[in-house]
Coordinates of C-alpha atoms in Angstrom, one line a residue:
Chain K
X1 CA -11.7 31.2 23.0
X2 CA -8.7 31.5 25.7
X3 CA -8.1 29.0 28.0
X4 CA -9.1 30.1 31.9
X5 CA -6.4 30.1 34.3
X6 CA -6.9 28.2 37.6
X7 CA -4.5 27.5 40.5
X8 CA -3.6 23.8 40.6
X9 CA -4.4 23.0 44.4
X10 CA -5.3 25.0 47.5
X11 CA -5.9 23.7 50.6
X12 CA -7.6 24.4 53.9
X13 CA -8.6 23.5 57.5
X14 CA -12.5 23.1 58.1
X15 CA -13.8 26.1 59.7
X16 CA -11.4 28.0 57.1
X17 CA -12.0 30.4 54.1
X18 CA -10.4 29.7 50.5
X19 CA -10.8 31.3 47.2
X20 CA -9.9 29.9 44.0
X21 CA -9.1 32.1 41.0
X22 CA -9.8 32.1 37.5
X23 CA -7.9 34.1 35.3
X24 CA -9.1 35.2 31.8
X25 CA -9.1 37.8 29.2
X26 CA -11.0 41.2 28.4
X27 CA -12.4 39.1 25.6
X28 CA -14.2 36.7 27.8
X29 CA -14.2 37.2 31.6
X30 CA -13.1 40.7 31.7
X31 CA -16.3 41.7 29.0
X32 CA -19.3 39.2 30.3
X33 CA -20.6 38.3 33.4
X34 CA -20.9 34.7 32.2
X35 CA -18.7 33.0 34.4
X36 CA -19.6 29.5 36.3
X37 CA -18.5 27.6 38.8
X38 CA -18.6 23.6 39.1
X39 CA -17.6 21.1 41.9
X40 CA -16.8 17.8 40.9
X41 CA -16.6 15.1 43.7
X42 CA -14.4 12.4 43.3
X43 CA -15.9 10.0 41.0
X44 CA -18.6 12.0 40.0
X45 CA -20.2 14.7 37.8
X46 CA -19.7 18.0 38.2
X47 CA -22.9 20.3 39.5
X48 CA -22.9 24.0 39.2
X49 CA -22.2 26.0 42.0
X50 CA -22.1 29.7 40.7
X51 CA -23.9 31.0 37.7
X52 CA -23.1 34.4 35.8
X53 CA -20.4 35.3 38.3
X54 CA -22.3 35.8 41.3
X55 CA -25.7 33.3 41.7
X56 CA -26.0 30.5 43.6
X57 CA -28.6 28.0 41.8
X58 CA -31.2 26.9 44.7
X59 CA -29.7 24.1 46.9
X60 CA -26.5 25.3 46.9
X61 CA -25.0 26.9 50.4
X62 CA -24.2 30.8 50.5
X63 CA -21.0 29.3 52.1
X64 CA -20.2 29.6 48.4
X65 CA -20.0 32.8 46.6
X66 CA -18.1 34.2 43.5
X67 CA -17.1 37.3 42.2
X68 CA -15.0 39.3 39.3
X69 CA -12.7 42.1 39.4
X70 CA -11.3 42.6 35.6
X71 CA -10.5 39.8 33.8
X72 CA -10.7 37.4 37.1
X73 CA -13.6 35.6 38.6
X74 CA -12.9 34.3 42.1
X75 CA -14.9 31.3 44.1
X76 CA -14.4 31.7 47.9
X77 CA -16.0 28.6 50.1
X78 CA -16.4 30.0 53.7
X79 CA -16.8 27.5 56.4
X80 CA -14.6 24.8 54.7
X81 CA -16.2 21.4 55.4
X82 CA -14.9 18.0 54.5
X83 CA -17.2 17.2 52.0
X84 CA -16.0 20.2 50.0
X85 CA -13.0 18.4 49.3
X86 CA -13.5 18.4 45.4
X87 CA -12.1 19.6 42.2
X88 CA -13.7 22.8 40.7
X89 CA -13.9 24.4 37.7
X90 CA -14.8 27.7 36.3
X91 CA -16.2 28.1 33.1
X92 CA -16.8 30.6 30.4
X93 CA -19.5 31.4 28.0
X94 CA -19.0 33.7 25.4
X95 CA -20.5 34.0 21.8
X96 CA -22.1 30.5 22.5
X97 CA -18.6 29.1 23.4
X98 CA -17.7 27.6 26.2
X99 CA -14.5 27.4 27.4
X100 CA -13.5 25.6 31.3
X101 CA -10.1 26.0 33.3
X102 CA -7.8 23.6 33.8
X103 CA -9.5 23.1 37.6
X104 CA -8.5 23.3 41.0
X105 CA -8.3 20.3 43.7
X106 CA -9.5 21.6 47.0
X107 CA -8.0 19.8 50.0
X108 CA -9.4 20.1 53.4
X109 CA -7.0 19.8 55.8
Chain Y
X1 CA -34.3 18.7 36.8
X2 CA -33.5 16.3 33.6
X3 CA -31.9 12.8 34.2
X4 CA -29.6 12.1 31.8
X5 CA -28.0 8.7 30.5
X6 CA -25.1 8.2 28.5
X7 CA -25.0 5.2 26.4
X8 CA -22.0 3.3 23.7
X9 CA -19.3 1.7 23.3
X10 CA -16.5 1.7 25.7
X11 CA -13.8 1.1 23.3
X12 CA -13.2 2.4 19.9
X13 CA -10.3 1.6 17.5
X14 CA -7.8 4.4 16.2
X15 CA -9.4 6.3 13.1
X16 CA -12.8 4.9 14.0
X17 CA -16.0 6.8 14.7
X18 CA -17.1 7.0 18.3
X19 CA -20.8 6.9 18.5
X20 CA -22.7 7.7 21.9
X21 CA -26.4 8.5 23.1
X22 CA -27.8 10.3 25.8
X23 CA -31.2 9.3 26.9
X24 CA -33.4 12.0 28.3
X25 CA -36.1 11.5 30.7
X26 CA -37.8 14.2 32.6
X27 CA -37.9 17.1 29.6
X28 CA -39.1 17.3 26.2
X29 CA -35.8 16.9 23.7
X30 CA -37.9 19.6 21.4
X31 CA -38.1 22.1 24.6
X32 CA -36.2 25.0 25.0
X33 CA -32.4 23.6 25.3
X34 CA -29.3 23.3 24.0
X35 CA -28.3 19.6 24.4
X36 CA -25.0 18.8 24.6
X37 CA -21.7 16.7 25.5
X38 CA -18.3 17.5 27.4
X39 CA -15.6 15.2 27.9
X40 CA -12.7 14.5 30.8
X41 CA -9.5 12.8 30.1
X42 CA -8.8 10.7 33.1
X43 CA -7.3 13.0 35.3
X44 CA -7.5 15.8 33.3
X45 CA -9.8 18.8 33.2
X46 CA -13.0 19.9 31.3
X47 CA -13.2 20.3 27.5
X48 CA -16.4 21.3 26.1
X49 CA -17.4 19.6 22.5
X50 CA -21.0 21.2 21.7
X51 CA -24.4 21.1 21.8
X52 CA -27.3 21.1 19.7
X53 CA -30.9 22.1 19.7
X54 CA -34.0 20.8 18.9
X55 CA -33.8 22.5 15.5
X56 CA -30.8 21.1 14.3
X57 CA -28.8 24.3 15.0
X58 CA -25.1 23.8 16.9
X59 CA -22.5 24.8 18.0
X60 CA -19.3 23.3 18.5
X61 CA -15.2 23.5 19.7
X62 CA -13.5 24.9 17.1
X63 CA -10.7 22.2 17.7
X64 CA -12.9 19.2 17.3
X65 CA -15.6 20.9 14.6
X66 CA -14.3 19.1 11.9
X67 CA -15.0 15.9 13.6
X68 CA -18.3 16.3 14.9
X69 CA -21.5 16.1 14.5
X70 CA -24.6 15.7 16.9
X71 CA -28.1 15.0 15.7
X72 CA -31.3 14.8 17.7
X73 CA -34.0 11.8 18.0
X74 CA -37.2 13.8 19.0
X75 CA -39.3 10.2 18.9
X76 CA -37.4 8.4 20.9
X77 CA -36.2 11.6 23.1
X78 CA -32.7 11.2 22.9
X79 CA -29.6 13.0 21.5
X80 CA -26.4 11.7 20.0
X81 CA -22.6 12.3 19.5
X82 CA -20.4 11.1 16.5
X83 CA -16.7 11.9 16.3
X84 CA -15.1 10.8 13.9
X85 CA -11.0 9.7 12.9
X86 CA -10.7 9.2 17.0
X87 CA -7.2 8.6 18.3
X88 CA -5.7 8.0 21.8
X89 CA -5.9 11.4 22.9
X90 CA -9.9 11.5 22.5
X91 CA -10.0 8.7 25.4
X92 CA -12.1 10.7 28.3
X93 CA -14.8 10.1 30.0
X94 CA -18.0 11.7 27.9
X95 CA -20.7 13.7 29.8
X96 CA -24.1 14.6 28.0
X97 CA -25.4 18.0 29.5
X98 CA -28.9 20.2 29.6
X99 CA -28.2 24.2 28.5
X100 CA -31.2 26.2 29.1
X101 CA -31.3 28.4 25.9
X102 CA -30.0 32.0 26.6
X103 CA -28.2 30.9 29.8
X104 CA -24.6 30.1 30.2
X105 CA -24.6 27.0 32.2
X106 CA -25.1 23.7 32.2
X107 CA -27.7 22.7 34.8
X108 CA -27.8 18.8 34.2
X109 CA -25.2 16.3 33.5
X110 CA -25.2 12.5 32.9
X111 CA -23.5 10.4 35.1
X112 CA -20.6 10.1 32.4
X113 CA -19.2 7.2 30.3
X114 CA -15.7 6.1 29.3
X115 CA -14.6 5.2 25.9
X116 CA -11.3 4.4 25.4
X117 CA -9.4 4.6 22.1
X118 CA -7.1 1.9 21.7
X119 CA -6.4 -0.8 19.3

């Protein structure tokens, strides 16, 4: 299993649009569409937000969205709002393995 | 949606086994999931440790599979984690999770506890 690739921060003003990458290999990313997304609040858990690349579990906004282009999956949140200011993760399952990036604190400007 | 709660000991000596429990309330531990545990260094990422199903079958992370081992309590519908020669580096906060078999992610997740490793 190889470790995902995440950008340490990235930041934005509410309103904004950010994505967050997540950078694999053609083992994992770049050969299954088995890529999730998690945002972990401060003190809390973490709760999906993506599923299989591209699905939004009910309850979550369609302010968030994900996609892949080779061996990276991307998370864009449109419409920053302050209560998006979290850490996320993206996460990879392949062969019944599951491997997570290193994760990406959001700040909201 | 399952609740789940995480339940232990919050410290554990060096070479020790650290023992936890997750209760489940709200699904069947003999329906059709993988039950599982990830853990979180204090301000550190994600590492995933395994999960088991009803069945006994698991899975775990290759770097921690000679530690493990997770077992199931169908009667009292709970699941549990031993790990086993701990040392400082497996202090983290410990999740317990929900897998829907033949998807790939983890729906539910306990609240978290921390055990720390230290003499």
């Amino acid at each position: 299993q190889s470790a995902l690739t995440q950008p340490p921060s990235v930041s934005g003003s509410p309103g904004q649009s950010v994505t967050i990458s997540c950078t694999g290999a053609s083992s994992d990313v770049g050969s299954y569409n088995r890529v999730s997304w998690y945002q972990q609040p401060p003190g809390t858990a973490p709760k999906v937000l993506i599923y299989d690349v591209s699905n939004r579990p009910s309850g979550v906004p369609d302010r968030f969205s994900g996609s892949k282009s080779g061996n990276t999956a991307s998370l864009t949140i449109s419409g920053l709002q302050p209560e998006d200011e979290a850490d996320y993760y993206c996460s990879s399952y392949t062969d019944s393995y599951t491997s997570f990036g290193g994760g990406t604190k959001l700040t909201v400007l | 949606q399952a609740q789940l709660q995480e339940s232990g000991p919050g410290l554990v000596k060096p070479s020790d086994t650290l023992s936890l429990t997750c209760a489940v309330s709200g699904y069947s531990i003999s329906s059709n999931n993988w039950w599982g545990w990830i853990r979180q260094p204090p301000g550190k990422g994600l590492e995933w440790v395994g999960y088991i199903f009803h069945s006994g079958n698991t899975h775990y992370n290759p770097s921690l599979m000679s530690r493990v081992a997770m077992s199931t309590d169908t009667s009292k519908n709970q699941f549990s984690l031993k790990l086993s020669s701990v040392t400082a580096i497996d202090t983290a906060v410990y999740y317990c999770t929900r897998k829907v078999a033949g998807l790939s992610w983890y729906a539910d997740w306990g609240q978290g506890t921390l055990v720390t490793v230290s003499s």
